[in-house]
Amino acid sequence: MKARVHVMLKNGVLDPQGEAVRHALGALGFDKVEGVRQGKVIDLDLAEGATEADVTAMCEKLLANTVIESYSIEMA
């Protein structure tokens, strides 16, 4: 079983890395980009019997800083 976790900064949290990417894109001539939010994707290979609740616990304890980040889980 596989799980994919998308982790993004919550709305309202400054994203300096995203702003640096937006600035660099502008410098390269991509002037139609108004904003960039950068996050991370974590792919997990899970043992049989693992559940979405298990992945949620992983996110809450390690994979996401829930004070400033939100996450979503895709199970496959």
Coordinates of N, CA, C and O in Angstrom, one line a residue:
M1 N 0.8 -1.2 0.0 CA 0.0 0.0 0.0 C 0.9 1.2 0.0 O 2.0 1.2 0.6
K2 N 0.4 2.3 -0.6 CA 1.2 3.5 -0.7 C 0.3 4.7 -0.2 O -0.9 4.6 -0.3
A3 N 1.0 5.7 0.3 CA 0.3 6.9 0.8 C 1.2 8.1 0.3 O 2.4 8.0 0.2
R4 N 0.5 9.1 -0.1 CA 1.2 10.3 -0.5 C 0.6 11.4 0.4 O -0.6 11.6 0.5
V5 N 1.6 12.2 1.0 CA 1.2 13.2 1.9 C 1.7 14.5 1.3 O 2.9 14.7 0.9
H6 N 0.8 15.5 1.2 CA 1.1 16.8 0.7 C 1.1 17.8 1.9 O 0.1 17.8 2.7
V7 N 2.2 18.5 2.1 CA 2.4 19.4 3.3 C 2.6 20.8 2.7 O 3.5 21.0 1.9
M8 N 1.8 21.7 3.2 CA 1.9 23.1 2.7 C 1.8 24.0 4.0 O 1.1 23.7 5.0
L9 N 2.4 25.2 3.8 CA 2.2 26.2 4.9 C 0.8 26.6 4.9 O 0.1 26.7 3.9
K10 N 0.2 26.9 6.1 CA -1.1 27.4 6.2 C -1.2 28.8 5.6 O -0.3 29.5 5.6
N11 N -2.5 29.1 5.2 CA -2.7 30.5 4.7 C -2.4 31.5 5.8 O -2.7 31.2 7.0
G12 N -1.7 32.5 5.4 CA -1.4 33.6 6.4 C 0.0 33.4 6.9 O 0.6 34.3 7.5
V13 N 0.7 32.2 6.7 CA 2.0 32.0 7.2 C 3.0 32.4 6.0 O 2.8 32.0 4.9
L14 N 3.9 33.3 6.3 CA 4.8 33.8 5.3 C 5.6 32.6 4.7 O 6.0 31.7 5.4
D15 N 5.8 32.7 3.4 CA 6.6 31.6 2.7 C 7.8 32.2 2.0 O 7.7 32.5 0.8
P16 N 8.9 32.4 2.7 CA 10.0 33.1 2.1 C 10.6 32.3 0.9 O 11.1 32.9 -0.1
Q17 N 10.5 31.0 1.0 CA 11.1 30.2 -0.1 C 10.2 30.3 -1.4 O 10.7 30.5 -2.5
G18 N 8.9 30.3 -1.2 CA 8.0 30.6 -2.3 C 8.2 32.0 -2.9 O 8.2 32.1 -4.1
E19 N 8.4 33.0 -2.0 CA 8.6 34.3 -2.5 C 9.9 34.4 -3.3 O 10.0 35.1 -4.3
A20 N 11.0 33.7 -2.9 CA 12.2 33.6 -3.6 C 12.0 33.0 -5.0 O 12.6 33.5 -6.0
V21 N 11.2 32.0 -5.1 CA 11.0 31.3 -6.4 C 10.2 32.3 -7.3 O 10.5 32.4 -8.4
R22 N 9.2 33.0 -6.7 CA 8.4 34.0 -7.5 C 9.3 35.0 -8.0 O 9.3 35.4 -9.2
H23 N 10.2 35.5 -7.2 CA 11.2 36.6 -7.6 C 12.1 36.1 -8.7 O 12.3 36.7 -9.7
A24 N 12.6 34.8 -8.6 CA 13.5 34.3 -9.6 C 12.8 34.1 -10.9 O 13.3 34.3 -12.0
L25 N 11.5 33.6 -10.8 CA 10.7 33.5 -12.1 C 10.6 34.8 -12.8 O 10.7 34.9 -14.0
G26 N 10.3 35.9 -12.0 CA 10.2 37.2 -12.6 C 11.5 37.6 -13.2 O 11.5 38.2 -14.3
A27 N 12.6 37.3 -12.6 CA 13.9 37.7 -13.2 C 14.2 36.9 -14.5 O 14.9 37.4 -15.3
L28 N 13.6 35.8 -14.6 CA 13.7 35.0 -15.8 C 12.7 35.3 -16.9 O 12.7 34.7 -18.0
G29 N 11.9 36.3 -16.6 CA 11.0 36.8 -17.6 C 9.6 36.3 -17.5 O 8.7 36.6 -18.3
F30 N 9.3 35.5 -16.5 CA 8.0 34.9 -16.2 C 7.2 35.9 -15.3 O 7.0 35.7 -14.2
D31 N 6.8 37.0 -16.0 CA 6.2 38.1 -15.2 C 4.7 37.9 -14.9 O 4.1 38.8 -14.2
K32 N 4.1 36.9 -15.3 CA 2.7 36.7 -15.0 C 2.4 35.8 -13.8 O 1.3 35.5 -13.5
V33 N 3.5 35.5 -13.0 CA 3.3 34.8 -11.8 C 3.1 35.8 -10.7 O 4.0 36.6 -10.4
E34 N 2.0 35.7 -10.0 CA 1.7 36.7 -8.9 C 2.0 36.1 -7.5 O 2.2 36.9 -6.6
G35 N 2.1 34.8 -7.4 CA 2.4 34.3 -6.1 C 2.9 32.8 -6.2 O 2.4 32.1 -7.1
V36 N 3.7 32.4 -5.3 CA 4.2 31.0 -5.2 C 4.1 30.5 -3.8 O 4.5 31.2 -2.9
R37 N 3.5 29.4 -3.6 CA 3.6 28.7 -2.3 C 4.3 27.4 -2.5 O 3.9 26.6 -3.4
Q38 N 5.3 27.2 -1.7 CA 6.1 25.9 -1.9 C 5.8 25.0 -0.7 O 5.7 25.4 0.4
G39 N 5.7 23.7 -1.0 CA 5.4 22.7 0.0 C 6.3 21.5 -0.3 O 7.3 21.6 -0.9
K40 N 5.8 20.4 0.3 CA 6.6 19.1 0.1 C 5.6 18.0 -0.1 O 4.5 18.0 0.4
V41 N 6.1 17.0 -0.8 CA 5.3 15.8 -1.0 C 6.1 14.6 -0.5 O 7.3 14.5 -0.7
I42 N 5.5 13.8 0.4 CA 6.1 12.7 1.0 C 5.4 11.4 0.5 O 4.2 11.2 0.8
D43 N 6.1 10.5 -0.1 CA 5.6 9.2 -0.6 C 6.0 8.1 0.4 O 7.2 8.0 0.8
L44 N 5.0 7.4 0.9 CA 5.3 6.3 1.9 C 4.9 5.0 1.3 O 3.8 4.8 0.7
D45 N 5.8 4.0 1.4 CA 5.4 2.6 1.1 C 5.1 2.0 2.4 O 5.9 1.9 3.4
L46 N 3.8 1.5 2.6 CA 3.3 1.0 3.8 C 3.1 -0.5 3.8 O 2.8 -1.1 2.8
A47 N 3.3 -1.1 5.0 CA 3.0 -2.5 5.1 C 1.5 -2.8 5.1 O 0.7 -1.9 5.3
E48 N 1.2 -4.0 4.7 CA -0.2 -4.4 4.6 C -0.8 -4.2 6.0 O -0.3 -4.4 7.1
G49 N -2.0 -3.6 6.0 CA -2.8 -3.4 7.2 C -2.6 -2.0 7.7 O -3.3 -1.6 8.6
A50 N -1.7 -1.2 7.1 CA -1.6 0.2 7.5 C -2.8 1.0 7.1 O -3.4 0.7 6.1
T51 N -3.3 1.9 7.9 CA -4.5 2.7 7.6 C -4.2 4.1 7.5 O -3.1 4.6 7.8
E52 N -5.2 4.8 7.0 CA -5.1 6.3 6.9 C -4.9 6.9 8.3 O -4.2 7.9 8.4
A53 N -5.5 6.3 9.3 CA -5.4 6.8 10.6 C -3.9 6.7 11.1 O -3.4 7.6 11.8
D54 N -3.2 5.6 10.6 CA -1.8 5.5 10.9 C -1.0 6.7 10.3 O -0.1 7.3 10.9
V55 N -1.3 7.0 9.0 CA -0.6 8.0 8.3 C -0.9 9.4 9.0 O -0.1 10.2 9.1
T56 N -2.2 9.6 9.4 CA -2.5 10.8 10.1 C -1.7 11.0 11.3 O -1.2 12.1 11.6
A57 N -1.5 9.9 12.1 CA -0.7 10.0 13.3 C 0.7 10.3 12.9 O 1.4 11.1 13.7
M58 N 1.3 9.8 11.8 CA 2.6 10.1 11.4 C 2.7 11.6 11.1 O 3.7 12.3 11.5
C59 N 1.7 12.1 10.4 CA 1.7 13.6 10.1 C 1.7 14.4 11.3 O 2.4 15.4 11.5
E60 N 0.8 14.1 12.3 CA 0.6 14.8 13.5 C 1.9 14.8 14.4 O 2.2 15.8 15.0
K61 N 2.6 13.7 14.3 CA 3.8 13.5 15.2 C 5.1 13.9 14.6 O 6.0 14.3 15.3
L62 N 5.2 13.9 13.2 CA 6.5 14.1 12.6 C 6.5 14.8 11.3 O 7.2 15.7 11.1
L63 N 5.6 14.4 10.4 CA 5.8 14.8 9.0 C 5.3 16.2 8.7 O 5.8 16.9 7.8
A64 N 4.5 16.8 9.6 CA 4.0 18.2 9.4 C 4.1 18.9 10.7 O 3.8 18.3 11.8
N65 N 4.5 20.1 10.7 CA 4.4 21.0 11.9 C 3.0 21.6 11.8 O 2.8 22.6 11.2
T66 N 2.1 21.0 12.6 CA 0.7 21.4 12.5 C 0.4 22.8 13.0 O -0.7 23.3 12.8
V67 N 1.4 23.4 13.6 CA 1.2 24.8 14.1 C 1.1 25.7 12.8 O 0.3 26.6 12.7
I68 N 2.0 25.5 11.9 CA 2.1 26.3 10.7 C 1.9 25.6 9.4 O 1.8 26.3 8.3
E69 N 1.7 24.3 9.4 CA 1.5 23.6 8.1 C 0.2 22.8 8.2 O -0.2 22.3 9.2
S70 N -0.4 22.6 7.0 CA -1.5 21.8 6.8 C -1.1 20.6 6.0 O 0.0 20.7 5.3
Y71 N -1.8 19.5 6.0 CA -1.5 18.4 5.2 C -2.7 17.7 4.6 O -3.8 17.8 5.2
S72 N -2.5 17.0 3.5 CA -3.6 16.1 3.0 C -3.0 14.8 2.7 O -1.8 14.7 2.4
I73 N -3.8 13.7 2.7 CA -3.3 12.4 2.5 C -4.0 11.7 1.4 O -5.3 11.8 1.3
E74 N -3.3 11.1 0.5 CA -3.9 10.2 -0.6 C -3.4 8.8 -0.3 O -2.2 8.5 -0.2
M75 N -4.4 7.9 -0.2 CA -4.1 6.5 0.0 C -4.3 5.8 -1.4 O -5.3 6.0 -2.1
A76 N -3.4 4.9 -1.7 CA -3.5 4.1 -3.0 C -3.2 2.6 -2.7 O -2.5 2.3 -1.8

